[in-house]
Every structure is written in C-alpha cells, then in structure tokens.
C-alpha cells in the first residue's frame, strides 16, 4: 500500500481546497425543498420540480425581486450538448446567484457510476454510443454551484441537486454538460422599481449603486470574460453587448453611473458611450458599409433579429 509522504500532504490538501466550489448555493436547499413540498404536495414531473427549485432559490437569494423571469440558455435540442458559450452562460448565472435547470441524457440507475476526484464524488462521463441504450433522454437536475480545476473533465464541475435524491449532491463534469445537455434554463430576478431606480430626490450612494450593479448586472463576471465584447471596436460586438443589456434589471442604474463617471468608451446600460456621452451609432473603421447594420441581434450568435429600413 502506497503512503503519502509528509511533503506531499500539504500539496494534496491545497489541491483539494482549490477543487472546492467557487460558487455554492446549497445552503438554501432545505428552505427551497420545504417550500416545494408544501406548495406542491403531489409529485411534480422532474423538469417542473427543477424549474420550481430554480425559481424559488432565486427568490430567496434576491428578496428585493418582484418576480423571476425565465432565461433559456440552451434551447431544446437532443442532437447536441451545450456549446462553450452556453456553458459560460450557465457559469455566469451561478456567479450572479441564480441556479440553472438541466435537462438531458442520463445514465440508467444500473449504469450510473461515480468516481472520487480530489474528494469530490464525480459522475463518470459515458461514451456517446450508449445513447438510446443505457443512456436515456429525459432526466432533470439543478446546477447549484461550480468549480474550475484542471483535474476534472472539461476543466471543472457543477454541483448538482437531483430531485430523485433529496439532500444529496454530486459533481457533474463540464464535459458532461457539453456532451449531453438537451436544454438549460435559468431565471433573472426582476428588481422592484424602488430597488432599481431611486425615487425623485432620493439619490443612491455611489458605493451602494455600484454594489447593486455588480450583484445584479447580466454582464457581471469576476473573470471579465465580457470585457472584449463591451469594449470592442466591431459594431456587431457592440450590438451583441447592447442585446445583453436590453433585458438587464439594472440597465438604467448602470447607464446613469457611467454618465456620472464620464466613461470614455464602451457599452454601458445598453448605450454606447464615447468621451462620456451617448453615441447613437458606433461606426467601424474604413469605408461605410454597403449594407446597413441590423437594428437588433441575438446576444449569443450575433445574428440579425431586425434590420434597419
């Protein structure tokens, strides 16, 4: 039997700590589960339960919200899993305090295996040839946390709450979501007007305003993965950034703070600012375009939703 040398133990302990979840929303599980059991005494379908769990967890995390609006990260598609952008959006939702409902291919109970990695019970990623046999379409779970670490398939894992296993959480590798997610859904807290915009004559303290923006903005990401998009010189990137802002609950607050600071450049609160002022159109370099830019684009793909007449 091999033994770990004293010099290796601190390194192993440090690796285990780094493998702990970066975001972990499990502390709300008892309250959410009790609420669902009281509100829906009859057994809910797994997907409905997961959506209800996600909504209730967001309501508990954001008590100032008046409602939770739906946000589909990945539309229903059995033929492929989540792409990199959709995986990043799920992670961004968790960073913002919102759980994510997952529906997709899942192993049968007899073939569901786990393997420990750095103290985390991690689901094994089955091979694609098992689809339709021991890998069936139609199971739902909730993603309530995540961690990034090179030891895990895909560079990290999600903390998963399975409605069929009350009180038990497991790790789901990023690779699994990339391969087998049929759909991903989350919610956005719609803040009450008084929480988003101060009453006339009642100015928010700049520190409180910045804190509110950081906690609720759709672009809020500690890894700064949106920076290149929101400060791009490409007009289509600017349109994508504006699309992200268009349904953000703190859009007006973000814009007002940016104007107060006279931000020199970039998209703030759904508007493009240059030298501290709103500019209607961001022109690219070179000759004018032969065809007009679209008025609106999809925030993920950049494909036009409506063109300029």
XYZ file of C-alpha atoms in Angstrom:
309
model
C 0.000 0.000 0.000
C 1.446 3.371 -1.038
C 1.717 6.133 1.509
C 1.716 9.880 1.052
C 4.958 11.488 2.178
C 4.756 14.386 4.661
C 5.992 16.804 1.971
C 3.176 15.751 -0.387
C 0.350 16.134 2.126
C 0.233 19.965 2.156
C 0.261 19.995 -1.644
C -2.605 17.472 -1.782
C -4.572 19.475 0.779
C -4.031 22.658 -1.226
C -5.249 20.929 -4.408
C -8.338 19.698 -2.570
C -9.103 23.227 -1.358
C -8.726 24.569 -4.890
C -11.207 21.925 -6.058
C -13.879 23.236 -3.669
C -16.814 25.062 -5.348
C -16.216 28.673 -6.343
C -19.977 29.261 -6.122
C -22.132 27.098 -3.841
C -25.872 27.727 -3.366
C -26.566 24.553 -1.366
C -27.196 26.485 1.845
C -30.721 27.294 0.572
C -31.631 23.661 -0.152
C -33.662 22.952 2.996
C -35.779 26.082 2.585
C -36.366 25.519 -1.120
C -37.220 21.826 -0.715
C -39.623 22.527 2.165
C -41.342 25.248 0.131
C -41.824 22.939 -2.867
C -43.139 20.130 -0.671
C -45.679 22.484 0.945
C -46.777 24.186 -2.287
C -46.917 21.030 -4.403
C -47.879 18.066 -2.198
C -48.404 15.903 -5.279
C -45.361 14.593 -7.096
C -44.149 17.048 -9.752
C -42.529 15.946 -13.022
C -38.757 16.209 -12.645
C -38.372 19.155 -15.037
C -41.184 21.149 -13.382
C -39.605 20.448 -9.990
C -36.202 21.664 -11.185
C -37.659 24.862 -12.688
C -39.620 25.454 -9.466
C -36.474 24.823 -7.401
C -34.501 27.284 -9.538
C -37.188 29.978 -9.260
C -37.566 29.597 -5.501
C -33.803 29.630 -4.898
C -33.511 32.890 -6.871
C -36.411 34.402 -4.900
C -34.659 33.517 -1.644
C -31.316 34.871 -2.883
C -32.885 38.133 -4.116
C -35.656 39.076 -1.657
C -35.946 42.516 -3.324
C -37.126 40.958 -6.591
C -40.785 41.274 -7.551
C -40.663 38.224 -9.850
C -38.301 35.861 -11.648
C -38.274 35.993 -15.440
C -37.184 32.984 -17.460
C -33.906 32.921 -19.384
C -33.286 29.971 -21.717
C -29.557 29.380 -22.003
C -29.858 26.448 -24.422
C -32.986 25.793 -26.445
C -34.323 22.233 -26.555
C -32.144 20.153 -28.895
C -31.445 16.452 -28.404
C -28.855 16.293 -31.185
C -26.109 18.212 -29.380
C -24.963 19.274 -25.951
C -24.123 22.756 -24.711
C -21.527 24.742 -26.610
C -18.779 26.732 -24.900
C -20.800 29.940 -24.864
C -23.802 28.200 -23.282
C -21.557 26.598 -20.673
C -20.108 30.023 -19.859
C -23.623 31.488 -19.587
C -24.581 28.773 -17.071
C -21.474 29.609 -15.047
C -22.257 33.336 -15.267
C -25.794 32.684 -13.988
C -24.368 30.886 -10.959
C -21.893 33.727 -10.414
C -24.908 36.056 -10.281
C -26.632 33.864 -7.668
C -29.074 32.064 -9.991
C -29.302 28.280 -10.191
C -29.626 26.550 -13.575
C -32.079 23.762 -14.501
C -30.557 21.000 -16.662
C -32.481 18.509 -18.796
C -30.712 15.928 -20.895
C -29.340 12.463 -21.462
C -28.751 10.480 -18.266
C -27.451 7.010 -17.360
C -29.910 4.372 -16.184
C -29.758 3.718 -12.423
C -27.883 0.454 -13.044
C -25.137 2.182 -15.042
C -24.815 5.423 -13.063
C -21.239 5.491 -11.777
C -19.242 7.930 -9.695
C -15.511 8.309 -9.189
C -13.868 10.475 -6.495
C -11.508 13.201 -7.708
C -9.850 15.380 -5.058
C -12.578 14.467 -2.593
C -15.457 15.235 -4.990
C -17.885 12.438 -5.956
C -17.935 12.966 -9.695
C -20.272 11.387 -12.226
C -18.476 9.485 -14.944
C -18.976 10.766 -18.491
C -20.444 7.921 -20.603
C -19.471 7.362 -24.222
C -21.890 8.611 -26.938
C -22.544 5.084 -28.239
C -24.620 4.429 -25.112
C -27.345 6.854 -26.239
C -30.682 5.078 -26.511
C -29.412 2.061 -24.583
C -28.005 2.681 -21.079
C -28.035 6.444 -21.651
C -31.626 7.668 -21.849
C -33.127 11.027 -22.811
C -35.233 12.699 -20.196
C -33.735 13.444 -16.763
C -33.636 16.811 -14.998
C -31.357 18.154 -12.271
C -30.435 21.589 -10.896
C -26.945 23.095 -11.087
C -26.370 24.900 -7.773
C -22.637 25.561 -7.851
C -19.434 25.024 -9.757
C -15.656 24.803 -9.504
C -12.866 25.147 -12.024
C -9.885 22.805 -11.762
C -7.727 21.096 -14.369
C -8.132 17.713 -12.674
C -11.789 17.481 -13.760
C -13.014 16.577 -17.270
C -13.548 19.799 -19.196
C -11.696 21.876 -16.618
C -14.288 21.845 -13.834
C -17.584 20.517 -12.498
C -21.058 21.628 -11.464
C -22.618 20.855 -8.075
C -25.874 19.045 -8.899
C -29.121 18.638 -6.956
C -31.090 15.616 -8.201
C -34.843 15.674 -7.363
C -34.688 11.880 -7.004
C -32.002 12.072 -4.302
C -33.141 14.530 -1.587
C -30.328 16.060 0.410
C -27.634 14.514 -1.760
C -25.396 16.468 -4.098
C -22.949 15.217 -6.671
C -20.418 16.597 -9.140
C -21.198 16.805 -12.857
C -18.153 17.450 -15.088
C -18.231 20.354 -17.526
C -17.620 17.754 -20.242
C -20.913 16.033 -19.384
C -22.898 19.251 -19.907
C -21.038 19.923 -23.161
C -21.931 16.433 -24.406
C -25.412 15.671 -23.072
C -27.383 18.815 -22.118
C -30.656 18.914 -24.064
C -31.747 22.243 -22.586
C -30.519 24.665 -19.914
C -32.768 27.208 -18.182
C -32.260 29.821 -15.515
C -34.098 32.842 -14.194
C -33.361 36.520 -13.689
C -34.612 38.450 -10.671
C -36.716 41.426 -11.758
C -35.983 44.005 -9.105
C -38.730 46.245 -7.799
C -38.666 49.752 -9.205
C -37.617 51.157 -5.851
C -34.640 48.793 -5.763
C -33.504 49.629 -9.292
C -34.273 53.337 -9.551
C -34.367 55.730 -6.602
C -37.388 57.924 -6.034
C -37.167 61.562 -7.153
C -34.827 63.415 -4.828
C -33.546 60.165 -3.276
C -30.068 59.581 -4.727
C -28.334 56.275 -4.168
C -24.917 56.359 -2.587
C -22.372 55.594 -5.365
C -20.934 52.687 -3.375
C -24.411 51.158 -2.899
C -25.236 51.727 -6.567
C -22.041 50.030 -7.715
C -22.670 47.125 -5.356
C -26.205 46.722 -6.715
C -24.947 46.748 -10.293
C -22.206 44.220 -9.515
C -24.672 41.820 -7.907
C -27.476 42.041 -10.493
C -25.966 43.013 -13.862
C -26.159 40.348 -16.571
C -22.590 41.125 -17.613
C -21.218 40.758 -14.070
C -18.407 38.200 -14.278
C -15.355 38.084 -11.977
C -13.340 36.524 -14.825
C -14.035 39.598 -17.032
C -14.967 37.364 -19.964
C -17.280 40.052 -21.388
C -14.647 42.805 -21.471
C -13.633 42.285 -25.101
C -17.293 42.368 -26.173
C -18.344 45.512 -24.302
C -15.239 47.463 -25.364
C -14.942 46.138 -28.901
C -14.450 48.290 -31.996
C -16.535 45.854 -34.051
C -20.070 47.284 -34.476
C -21.583 43.781 -34.343
C -19.958 43.161 -30.961
C -21.438 46.448 -29.777
C -24.889 45.268 -30.889
C -24.413 41.976 -29.007
C -23.405 43.882 -25.875
C -26.492 46.093 -26.205
C -28.656 42.958 -26.575
C -27.277 41.623 -23.283
C -28.107 44.949 -21.601
C -31.595 45.187 -23.101
C -33.206 42.886 -20.524
C -30.883 43.653 -17.607
C -32.669 44.694 -14.427
C -30.092 47.396 -13.552
C -29.647 48.824 -17.048
C -30.815 52.355 -16.173
C -28.768 52.464 -12.992
C -25.656 51.271 -14.859
C -26.098 53.932 -17.562
C -26.634 56.748 -15.073
C -23.497 55.794 -13.119
C -21.447 55.569 -16.331
C -22.608 59.042 -17.388
C -21.741 60.406 -13.947
C -18.214 58.969 -14.270
C -17.976 60.184 -17.886
C -16.829 56.769 -19.072
C -14.597 57.346 -22.109
C -15.599 54.309 -24.138
C -17.733 51.164 -24.287
C -21.267 49.874 -23.843
C -22.861 50.860 -20.530
C -26.508 50.286 -19.662
C -27.394 49.407 -23.244
C -25.849 52.544 -24.783
C -22.519 53.161 -26.478
C -20.516 55.907 -24.745
C -17.673 57.917 -26.250
C -15.918 60.663 -24.280
C -18.573 60.452 -21.589
C -21.583 60.926 -23.867
C -24.060 58.583 -25.559
C -23.330 57.988 -29.251
C -26.202 56.693 -31.348
C -24.194 54.568 -33.806
C -20.763 53.005 -33.415
C -19.118 53.136 -36.831
C -16.349 50.740 -37.723
C -13.106 51.694 -39.347
C -12.718 52.094 -43.102
C -15.324 52.827 -45.736
C -19.037 52.947 -44.916
C -20.837 49.612 -45.158
C -22.507 48.653 -48.427
C -25.351 47.075 -46.437
C -26.789 48.580 -43.236
C -26.196 47.016 -39.856
C -29.126 45.236 -38.217
C -31.016 47.136 -35.570
C -31.060 44.193 -33.153
C -29.009 40.992 -32.988
C -29.117 37.803 -30.961
C -26.898 38.276 -27.919
C -25.265 34.850 -28.330
C -24.916 34.332 -32.093
C -24.869 37.932 -33.305
C -27.397 37.032 -35.993
C -29.802 39.837 -37.049
C -33.243 39.943 -35.452
C -34.404 43.098 -37.258
C -32.743 45.163 -39.955
C -32.671 48.904 -40.488
C -35.179 50.023 -43.123
